[in-house]
PDB file of C-alpha atoms in Angstrom:
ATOM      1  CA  UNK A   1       5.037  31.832 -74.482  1.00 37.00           C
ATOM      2  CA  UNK A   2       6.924  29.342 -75.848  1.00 38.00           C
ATOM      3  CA  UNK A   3       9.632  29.493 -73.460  1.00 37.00           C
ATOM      4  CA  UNK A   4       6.651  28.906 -70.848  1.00 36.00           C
ATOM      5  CA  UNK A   5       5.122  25.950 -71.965  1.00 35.00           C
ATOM      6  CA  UNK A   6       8.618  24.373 -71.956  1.00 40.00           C
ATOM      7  CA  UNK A   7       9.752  25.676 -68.657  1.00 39.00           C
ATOM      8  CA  UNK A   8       6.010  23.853 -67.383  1.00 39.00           C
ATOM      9  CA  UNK A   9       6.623  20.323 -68.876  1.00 42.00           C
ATOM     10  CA  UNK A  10       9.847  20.470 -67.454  1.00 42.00           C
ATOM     11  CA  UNK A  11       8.811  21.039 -64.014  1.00 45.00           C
ATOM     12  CA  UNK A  12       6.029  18.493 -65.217  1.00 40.00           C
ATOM     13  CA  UNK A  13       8.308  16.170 -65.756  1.00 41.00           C
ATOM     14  CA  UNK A  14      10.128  16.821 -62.767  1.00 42.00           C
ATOM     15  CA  UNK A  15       7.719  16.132 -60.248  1.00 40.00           C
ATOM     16  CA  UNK A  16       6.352  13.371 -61.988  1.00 34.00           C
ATOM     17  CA  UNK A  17      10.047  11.676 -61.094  1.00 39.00           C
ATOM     18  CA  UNK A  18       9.591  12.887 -57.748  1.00 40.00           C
ATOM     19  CA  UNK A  19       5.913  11.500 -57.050  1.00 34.00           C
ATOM     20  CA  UNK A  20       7.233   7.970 -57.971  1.00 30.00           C
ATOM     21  CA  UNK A  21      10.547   8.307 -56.631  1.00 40.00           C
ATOM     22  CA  UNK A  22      10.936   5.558 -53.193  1.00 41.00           C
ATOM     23  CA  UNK A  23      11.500   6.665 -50.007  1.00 45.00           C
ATOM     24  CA  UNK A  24      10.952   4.158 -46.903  1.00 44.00           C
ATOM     25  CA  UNK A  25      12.146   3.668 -43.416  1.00 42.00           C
ATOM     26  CA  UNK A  26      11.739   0.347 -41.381  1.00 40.00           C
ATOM     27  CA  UNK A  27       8.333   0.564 -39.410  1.00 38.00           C
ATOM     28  CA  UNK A  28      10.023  -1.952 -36.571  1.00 32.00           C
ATOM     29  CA  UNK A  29      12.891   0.200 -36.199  1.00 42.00           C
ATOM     30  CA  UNK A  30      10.683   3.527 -34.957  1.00 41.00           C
ATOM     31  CA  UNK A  31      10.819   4.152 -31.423  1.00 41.00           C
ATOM     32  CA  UNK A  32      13.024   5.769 -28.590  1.00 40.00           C
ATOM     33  CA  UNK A  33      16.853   6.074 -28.814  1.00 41.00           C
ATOM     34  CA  UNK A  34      19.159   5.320 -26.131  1.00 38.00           C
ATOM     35  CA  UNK A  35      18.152   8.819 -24.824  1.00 41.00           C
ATOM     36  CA  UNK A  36      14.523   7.944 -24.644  1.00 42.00           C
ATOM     37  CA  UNK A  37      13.498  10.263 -28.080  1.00 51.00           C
ATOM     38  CA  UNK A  38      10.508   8.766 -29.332  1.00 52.00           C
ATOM     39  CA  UNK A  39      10.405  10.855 -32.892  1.00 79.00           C
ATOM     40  CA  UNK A  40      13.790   8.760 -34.102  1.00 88.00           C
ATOM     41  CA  UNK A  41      13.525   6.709 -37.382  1.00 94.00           C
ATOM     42  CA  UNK A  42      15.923   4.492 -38.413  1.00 94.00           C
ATOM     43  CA  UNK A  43      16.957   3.238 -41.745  1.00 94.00           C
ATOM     44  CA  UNK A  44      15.365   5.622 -43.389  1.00 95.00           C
ATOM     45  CA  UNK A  45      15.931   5.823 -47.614  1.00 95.00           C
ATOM     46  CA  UNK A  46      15.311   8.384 -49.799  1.00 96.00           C
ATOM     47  CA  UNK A  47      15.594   8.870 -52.870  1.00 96.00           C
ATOM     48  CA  UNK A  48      14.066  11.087 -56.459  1.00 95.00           C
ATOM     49  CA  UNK A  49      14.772  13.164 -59.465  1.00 96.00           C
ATOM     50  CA  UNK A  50      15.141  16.580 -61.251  1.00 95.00           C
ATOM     51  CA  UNK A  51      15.321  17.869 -64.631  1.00 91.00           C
ATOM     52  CA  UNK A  52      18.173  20.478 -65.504  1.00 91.00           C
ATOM     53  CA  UNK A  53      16.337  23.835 -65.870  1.00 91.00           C
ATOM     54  CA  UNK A  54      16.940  26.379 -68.817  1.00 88.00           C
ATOM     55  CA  UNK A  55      20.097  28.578 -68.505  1.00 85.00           C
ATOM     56  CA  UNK A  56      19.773  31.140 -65.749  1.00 89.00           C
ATOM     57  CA  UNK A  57      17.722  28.968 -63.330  1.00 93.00           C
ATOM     58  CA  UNK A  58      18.039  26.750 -60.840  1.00 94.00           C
ATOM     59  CA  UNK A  59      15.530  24.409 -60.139  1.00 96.00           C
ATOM     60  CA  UNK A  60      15.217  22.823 -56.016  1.00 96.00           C
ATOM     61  CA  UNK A  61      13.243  21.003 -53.553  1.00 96.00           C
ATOM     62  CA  UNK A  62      13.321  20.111 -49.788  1.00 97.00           C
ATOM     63  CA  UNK A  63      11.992  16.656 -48.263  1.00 97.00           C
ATOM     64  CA  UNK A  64      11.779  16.339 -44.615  1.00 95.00           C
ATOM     65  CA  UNK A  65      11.085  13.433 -42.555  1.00 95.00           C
ATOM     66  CA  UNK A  66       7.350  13.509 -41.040  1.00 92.00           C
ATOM     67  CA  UNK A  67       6.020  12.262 -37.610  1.00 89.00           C
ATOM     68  CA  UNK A  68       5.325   8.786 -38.897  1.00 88.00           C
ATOM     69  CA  UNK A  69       9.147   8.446 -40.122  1.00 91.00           C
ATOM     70  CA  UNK A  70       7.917   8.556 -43.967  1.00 90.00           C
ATOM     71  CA  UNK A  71       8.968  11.437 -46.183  1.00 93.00           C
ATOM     72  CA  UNK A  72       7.618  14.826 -46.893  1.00 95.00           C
ATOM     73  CA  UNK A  73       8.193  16.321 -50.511  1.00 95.00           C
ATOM     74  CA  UNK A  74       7.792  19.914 -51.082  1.00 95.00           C
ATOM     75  CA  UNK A  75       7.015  21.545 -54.200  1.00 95.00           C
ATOM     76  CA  UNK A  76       9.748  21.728 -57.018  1.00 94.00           C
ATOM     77  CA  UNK A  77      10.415  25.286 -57.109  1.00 94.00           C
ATOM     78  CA  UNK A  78      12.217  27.003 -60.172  1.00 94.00           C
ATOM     79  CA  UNK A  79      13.881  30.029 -59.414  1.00 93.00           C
ATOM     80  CA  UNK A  80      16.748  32.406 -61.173  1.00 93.00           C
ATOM     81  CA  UNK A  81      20.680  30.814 -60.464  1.00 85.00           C
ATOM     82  CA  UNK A  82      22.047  32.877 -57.936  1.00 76.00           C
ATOM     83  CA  UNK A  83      25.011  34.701 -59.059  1.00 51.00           C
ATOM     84  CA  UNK A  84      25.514  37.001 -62.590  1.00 41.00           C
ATOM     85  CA  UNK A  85      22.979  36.643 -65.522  1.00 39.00           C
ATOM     86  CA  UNK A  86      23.045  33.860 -67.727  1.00 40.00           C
ATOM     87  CA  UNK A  87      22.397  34.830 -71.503  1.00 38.00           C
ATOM     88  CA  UNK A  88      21.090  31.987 -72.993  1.00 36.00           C
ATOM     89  CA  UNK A  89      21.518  31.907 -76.848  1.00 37.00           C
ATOM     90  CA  UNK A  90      20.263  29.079 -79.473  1.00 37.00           C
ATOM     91  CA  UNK A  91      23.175  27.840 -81.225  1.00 38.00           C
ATOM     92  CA  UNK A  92      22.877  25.995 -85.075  1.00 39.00           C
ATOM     93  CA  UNK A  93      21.881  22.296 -84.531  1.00 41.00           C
ATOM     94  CA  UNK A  94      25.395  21.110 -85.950  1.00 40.00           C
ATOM     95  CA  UNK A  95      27.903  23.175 -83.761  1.00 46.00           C
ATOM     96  CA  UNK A  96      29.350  21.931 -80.435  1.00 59.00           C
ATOM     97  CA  UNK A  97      27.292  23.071 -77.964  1.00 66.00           C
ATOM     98  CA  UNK A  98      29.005  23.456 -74.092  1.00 89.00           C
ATOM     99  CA  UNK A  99      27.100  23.636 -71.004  1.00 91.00           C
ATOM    100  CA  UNK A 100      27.468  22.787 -67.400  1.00 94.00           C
ATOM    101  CA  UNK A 101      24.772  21.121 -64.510  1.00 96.00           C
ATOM    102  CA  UNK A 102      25.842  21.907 -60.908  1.00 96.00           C
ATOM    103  CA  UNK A 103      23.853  19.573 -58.435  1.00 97.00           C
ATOM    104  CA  UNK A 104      23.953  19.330 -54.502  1.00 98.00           C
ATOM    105  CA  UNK A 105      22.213  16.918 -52.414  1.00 98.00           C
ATOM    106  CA  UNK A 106      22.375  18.473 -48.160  1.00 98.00           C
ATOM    107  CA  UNK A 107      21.097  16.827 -44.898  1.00 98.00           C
ATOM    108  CA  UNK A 108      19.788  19.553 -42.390  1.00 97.00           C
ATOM    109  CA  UNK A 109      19.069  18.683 -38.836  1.00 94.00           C
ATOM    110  CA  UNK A 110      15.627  19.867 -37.407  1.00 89.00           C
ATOM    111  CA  UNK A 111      17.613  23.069 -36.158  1.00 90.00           C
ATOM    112  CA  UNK A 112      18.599  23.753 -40.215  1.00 92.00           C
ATOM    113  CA  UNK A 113      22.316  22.793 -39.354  1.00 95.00           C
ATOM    114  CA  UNK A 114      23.546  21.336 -42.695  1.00 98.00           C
ATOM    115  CA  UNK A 115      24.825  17.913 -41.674  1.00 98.00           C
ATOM    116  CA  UNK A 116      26.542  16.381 -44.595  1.00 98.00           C
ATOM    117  CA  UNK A 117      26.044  17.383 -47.971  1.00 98.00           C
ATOM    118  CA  UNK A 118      27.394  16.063 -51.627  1.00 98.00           C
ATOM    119  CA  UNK A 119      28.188  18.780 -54.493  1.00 98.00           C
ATOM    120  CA  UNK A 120      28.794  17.737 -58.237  1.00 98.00           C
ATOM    121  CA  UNK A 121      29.545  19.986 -61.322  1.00 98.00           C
ATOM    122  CA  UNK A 122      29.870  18.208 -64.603  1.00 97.00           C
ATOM    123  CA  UNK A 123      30.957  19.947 -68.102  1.00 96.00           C
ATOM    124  CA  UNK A 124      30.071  18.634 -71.418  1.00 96.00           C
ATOM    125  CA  UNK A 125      30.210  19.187 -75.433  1.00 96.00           C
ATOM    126  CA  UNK A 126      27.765  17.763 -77.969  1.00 94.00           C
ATOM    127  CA  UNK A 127      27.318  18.436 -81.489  1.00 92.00           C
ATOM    128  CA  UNK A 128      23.597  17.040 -81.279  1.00 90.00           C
ATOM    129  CA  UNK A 129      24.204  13.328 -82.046  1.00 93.00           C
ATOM    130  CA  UNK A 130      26.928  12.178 -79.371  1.00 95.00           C
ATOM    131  CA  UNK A 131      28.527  13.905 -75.767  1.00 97.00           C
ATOM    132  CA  UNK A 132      32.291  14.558 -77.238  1.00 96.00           C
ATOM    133  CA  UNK A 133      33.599  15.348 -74.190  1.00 96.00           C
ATOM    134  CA  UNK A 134      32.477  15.216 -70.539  1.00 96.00           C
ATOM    135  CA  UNK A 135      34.140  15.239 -67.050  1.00 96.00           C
ATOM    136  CA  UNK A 136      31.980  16.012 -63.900  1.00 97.00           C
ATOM    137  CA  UNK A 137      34.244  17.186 -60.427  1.00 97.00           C
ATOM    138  CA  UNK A 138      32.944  16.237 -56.848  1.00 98.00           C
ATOM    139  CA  UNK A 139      33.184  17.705 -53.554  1.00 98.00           C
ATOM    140  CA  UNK A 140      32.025  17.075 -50.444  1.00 98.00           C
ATOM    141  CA  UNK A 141      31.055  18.972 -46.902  1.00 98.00           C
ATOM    142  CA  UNK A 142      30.661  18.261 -43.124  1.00 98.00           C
ATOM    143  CA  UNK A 143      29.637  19.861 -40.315  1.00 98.00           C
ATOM    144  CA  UNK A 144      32.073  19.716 -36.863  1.00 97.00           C
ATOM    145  CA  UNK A 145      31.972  20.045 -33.834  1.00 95.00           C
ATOM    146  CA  UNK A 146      34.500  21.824 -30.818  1.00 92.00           C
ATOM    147  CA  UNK A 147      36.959  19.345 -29.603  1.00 89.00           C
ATOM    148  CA  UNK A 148      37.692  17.672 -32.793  1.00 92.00           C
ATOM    149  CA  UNK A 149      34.135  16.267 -33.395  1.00 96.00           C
ATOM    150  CA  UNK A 150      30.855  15.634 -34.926  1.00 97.00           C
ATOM    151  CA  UNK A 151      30.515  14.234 -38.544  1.00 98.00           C
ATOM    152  CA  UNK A 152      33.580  12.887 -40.733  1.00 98.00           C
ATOM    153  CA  UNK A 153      33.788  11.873 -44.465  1.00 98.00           C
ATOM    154  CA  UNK A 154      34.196   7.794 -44.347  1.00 98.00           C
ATOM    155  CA  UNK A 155      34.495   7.266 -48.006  1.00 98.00           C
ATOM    156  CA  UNK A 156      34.048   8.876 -51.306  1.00 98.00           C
ATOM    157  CA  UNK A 157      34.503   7.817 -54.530  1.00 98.00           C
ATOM    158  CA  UNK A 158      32.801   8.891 -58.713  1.00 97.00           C
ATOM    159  CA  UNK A 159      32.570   7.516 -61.930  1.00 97.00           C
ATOM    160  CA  UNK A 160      31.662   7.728 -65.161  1.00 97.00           C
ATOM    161  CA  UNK A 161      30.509   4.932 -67.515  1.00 96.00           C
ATOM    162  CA  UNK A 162      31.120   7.269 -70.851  1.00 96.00           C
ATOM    163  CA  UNK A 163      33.107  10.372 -71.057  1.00 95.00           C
ATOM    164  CA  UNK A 164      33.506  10.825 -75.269  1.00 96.00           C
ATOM    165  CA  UNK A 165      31.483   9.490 -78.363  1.00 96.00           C
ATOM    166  CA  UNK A 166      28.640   8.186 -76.401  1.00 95.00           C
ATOM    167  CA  UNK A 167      24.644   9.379 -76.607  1.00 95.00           C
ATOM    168  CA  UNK A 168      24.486   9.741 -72.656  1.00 97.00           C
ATOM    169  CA  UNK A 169      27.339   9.770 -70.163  1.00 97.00           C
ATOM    170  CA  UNK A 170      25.823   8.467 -66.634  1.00 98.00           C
ATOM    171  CA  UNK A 171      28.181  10.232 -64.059  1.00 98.00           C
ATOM    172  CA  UNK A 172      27.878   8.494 -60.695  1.00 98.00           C
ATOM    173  CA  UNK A 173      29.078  10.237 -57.130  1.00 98.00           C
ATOM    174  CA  UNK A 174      29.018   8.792 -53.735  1.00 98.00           C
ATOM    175  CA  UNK A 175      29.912   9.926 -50.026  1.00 98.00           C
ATOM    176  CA  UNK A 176      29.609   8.222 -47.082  1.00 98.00           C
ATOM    177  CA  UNK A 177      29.842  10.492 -44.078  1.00 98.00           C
ATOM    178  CA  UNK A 178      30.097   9.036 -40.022  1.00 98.00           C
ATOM    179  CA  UNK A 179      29.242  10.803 -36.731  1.00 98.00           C
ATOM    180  CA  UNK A 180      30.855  11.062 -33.492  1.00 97.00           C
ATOM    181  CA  UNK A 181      30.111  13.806 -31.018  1.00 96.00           C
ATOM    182  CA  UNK A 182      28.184  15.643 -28.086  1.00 93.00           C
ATOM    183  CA  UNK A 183      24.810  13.462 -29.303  1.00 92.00           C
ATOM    184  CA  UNK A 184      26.389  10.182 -29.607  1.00 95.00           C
ATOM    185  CA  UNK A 185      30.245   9.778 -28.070  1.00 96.00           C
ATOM    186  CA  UNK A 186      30.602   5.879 -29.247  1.00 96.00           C
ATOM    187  CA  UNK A 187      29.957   7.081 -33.311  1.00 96.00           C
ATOM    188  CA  UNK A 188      28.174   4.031 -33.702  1.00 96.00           C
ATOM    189  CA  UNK A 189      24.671   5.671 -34.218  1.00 96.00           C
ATOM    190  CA  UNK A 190      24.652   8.260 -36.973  1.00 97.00           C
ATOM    191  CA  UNK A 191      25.383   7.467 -40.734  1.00 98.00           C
ATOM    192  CA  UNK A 192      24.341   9.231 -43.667  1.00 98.00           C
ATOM    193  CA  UNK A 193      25.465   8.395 -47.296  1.00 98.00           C
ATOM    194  CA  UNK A 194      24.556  10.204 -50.256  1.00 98.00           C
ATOM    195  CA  UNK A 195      24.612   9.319 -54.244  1.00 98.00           C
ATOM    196  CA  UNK A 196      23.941  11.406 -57.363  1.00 98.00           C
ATOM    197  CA  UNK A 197      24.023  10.378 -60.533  1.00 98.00           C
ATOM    198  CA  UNK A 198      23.681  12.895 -63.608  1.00 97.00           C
ATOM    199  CA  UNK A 199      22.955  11.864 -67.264  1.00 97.00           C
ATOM    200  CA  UNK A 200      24.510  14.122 -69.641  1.00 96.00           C
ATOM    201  CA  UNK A 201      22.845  13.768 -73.262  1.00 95.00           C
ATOM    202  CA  UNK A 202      24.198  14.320 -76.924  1.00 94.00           C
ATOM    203  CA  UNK A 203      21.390  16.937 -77.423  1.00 92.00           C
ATOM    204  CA  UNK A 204      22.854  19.149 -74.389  1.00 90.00           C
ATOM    205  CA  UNK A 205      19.953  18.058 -72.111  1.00 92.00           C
ATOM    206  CA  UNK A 206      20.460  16.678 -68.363  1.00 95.00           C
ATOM    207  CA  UNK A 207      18.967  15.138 -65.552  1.00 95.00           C
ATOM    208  CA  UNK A 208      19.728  14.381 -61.987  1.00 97.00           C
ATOM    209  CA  UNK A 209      19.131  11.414 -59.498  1.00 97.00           C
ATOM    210  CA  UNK A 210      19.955  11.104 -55.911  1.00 98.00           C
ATOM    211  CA  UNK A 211      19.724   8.991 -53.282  1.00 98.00           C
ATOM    212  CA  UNK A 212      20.161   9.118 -49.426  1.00 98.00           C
ATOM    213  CA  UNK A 213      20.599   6.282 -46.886  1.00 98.00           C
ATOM    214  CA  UNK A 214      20.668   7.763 -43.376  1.00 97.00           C
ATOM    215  CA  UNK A 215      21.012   4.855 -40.315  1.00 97.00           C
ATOM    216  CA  UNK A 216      19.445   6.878 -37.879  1.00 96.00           C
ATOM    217  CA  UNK A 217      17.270  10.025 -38.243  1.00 94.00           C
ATOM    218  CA  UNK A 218      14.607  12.401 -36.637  1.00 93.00           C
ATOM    219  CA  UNK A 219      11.715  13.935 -37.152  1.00 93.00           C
ATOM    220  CA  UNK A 220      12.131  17.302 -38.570  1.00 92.00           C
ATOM    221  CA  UNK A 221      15.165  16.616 -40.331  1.00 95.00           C
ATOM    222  CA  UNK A 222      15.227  18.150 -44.208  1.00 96.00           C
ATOM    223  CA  UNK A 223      17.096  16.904 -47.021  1.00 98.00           C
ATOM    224  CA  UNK A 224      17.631  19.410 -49.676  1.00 97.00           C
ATOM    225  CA  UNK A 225      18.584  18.745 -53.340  1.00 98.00           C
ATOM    226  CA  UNK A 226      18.620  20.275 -56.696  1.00 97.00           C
ATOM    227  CA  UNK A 227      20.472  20.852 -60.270  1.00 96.00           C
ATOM    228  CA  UNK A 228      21.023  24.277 -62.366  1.00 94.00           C
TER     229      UNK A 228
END
């Protein structure tokens, strides 16, 4: 029962981020592309948070863009981590305590083609009063196209503002992705960027952030995040 109440004011907690978290798009800038589409949105920003679920579970949501170019959140769903069984054991308050948060943050077209998407995994030890150690990896993906196109990484780059002896250590990724293919040949239309930022604590809690800047989207499209 226990573990119940805490797995519930997590999600609580959770979609209380996501409730407040921003997400606009430029009301002037909504009308018909080049190609006369008249569901395009452009400069359209999204952005919200998750809490890092118990061991053994992953916790996700989708947002996709509505008619009137403003987002639509989904629930926050908590499910079992894919993969082998996580045994989750207490361990005494003044040992080091290890654990790992894996977050991804994925733009899907309206046809659920994964776009662009940004991946971090971050490891860290804390013996309950600072993070001794911390390092947090992170990768990127891209979807092509035949004849050498469709979406390119521009830039990416991470940091961390504390990696040892510190009470949090903020880990910051960004990727900024271009387009060039069969829906726009001059790759001056398309742009998505993505940021995540995960706090690693001293008591061997976590939360992610992310952020999206797309110049040009559709109706329909999804973005996808979430942490485990």
């Amino acid at each position: 029962m226990r573990h119940r109440i805490a797995l519930a004011a997590a999600l609580t907690t959770g979609l209380l981020a996501l409730t407040a978290a921003s997400a606009t798009a430029a009301p002037s800038e909504v009308g018909k592309t080049a190609s006369g589409d008249a569901r395009a949105c452009a400069d359209v920003k999204l952005s919200g948070a998750l809490p890092v679920p118990p061991a053994g579970m992953s916790v996700r949501q989708d947002v996709s863009i509505g008619p009137d170019c403003t987002p639509v959140l989904g629930p926050a769903r908590l499910v079992p981590k894919a993969g082998p069984a996580v045994n989750a054991q207490a361990a005494p308050a003044a040992a080091l305590v290890d654990r790992q948060v894996r977050s991804w943050s994925e733009m899907y077209d309206c046809c659920n083609i994964r776009m662009t998407g940004l991946y971090t995994t971050s490891d860290w030890s804390s013996d309950g009063t600072v993070v001794t150690a911390s390092s947090t990896d992170a990768t990127q993906q891209w979807n092509r196209e035949p004849w050498n196109a469709g979406w390119s990484l521009k830039s990416s780059d991470k940091s961390a503002d504390c990696v040892a002896n510190c009470a949090v250590s903020t880990n910051v990724a960004n990727a900024s992705f271009s387009y060039q293919g069969i829906f726009d040949p001059t790759g001056t239309v398309y742009a998505n960027t993505h940021r995540s930022t995960v706090a690693l604590k001293a008591d061997g809690t976590a939360s992610c952030t992310f952020e999206v800047d797309l110049k040009n989207t559709f109706v329909g499209w999804n973005w996808q995040r979430g942490c485990e």
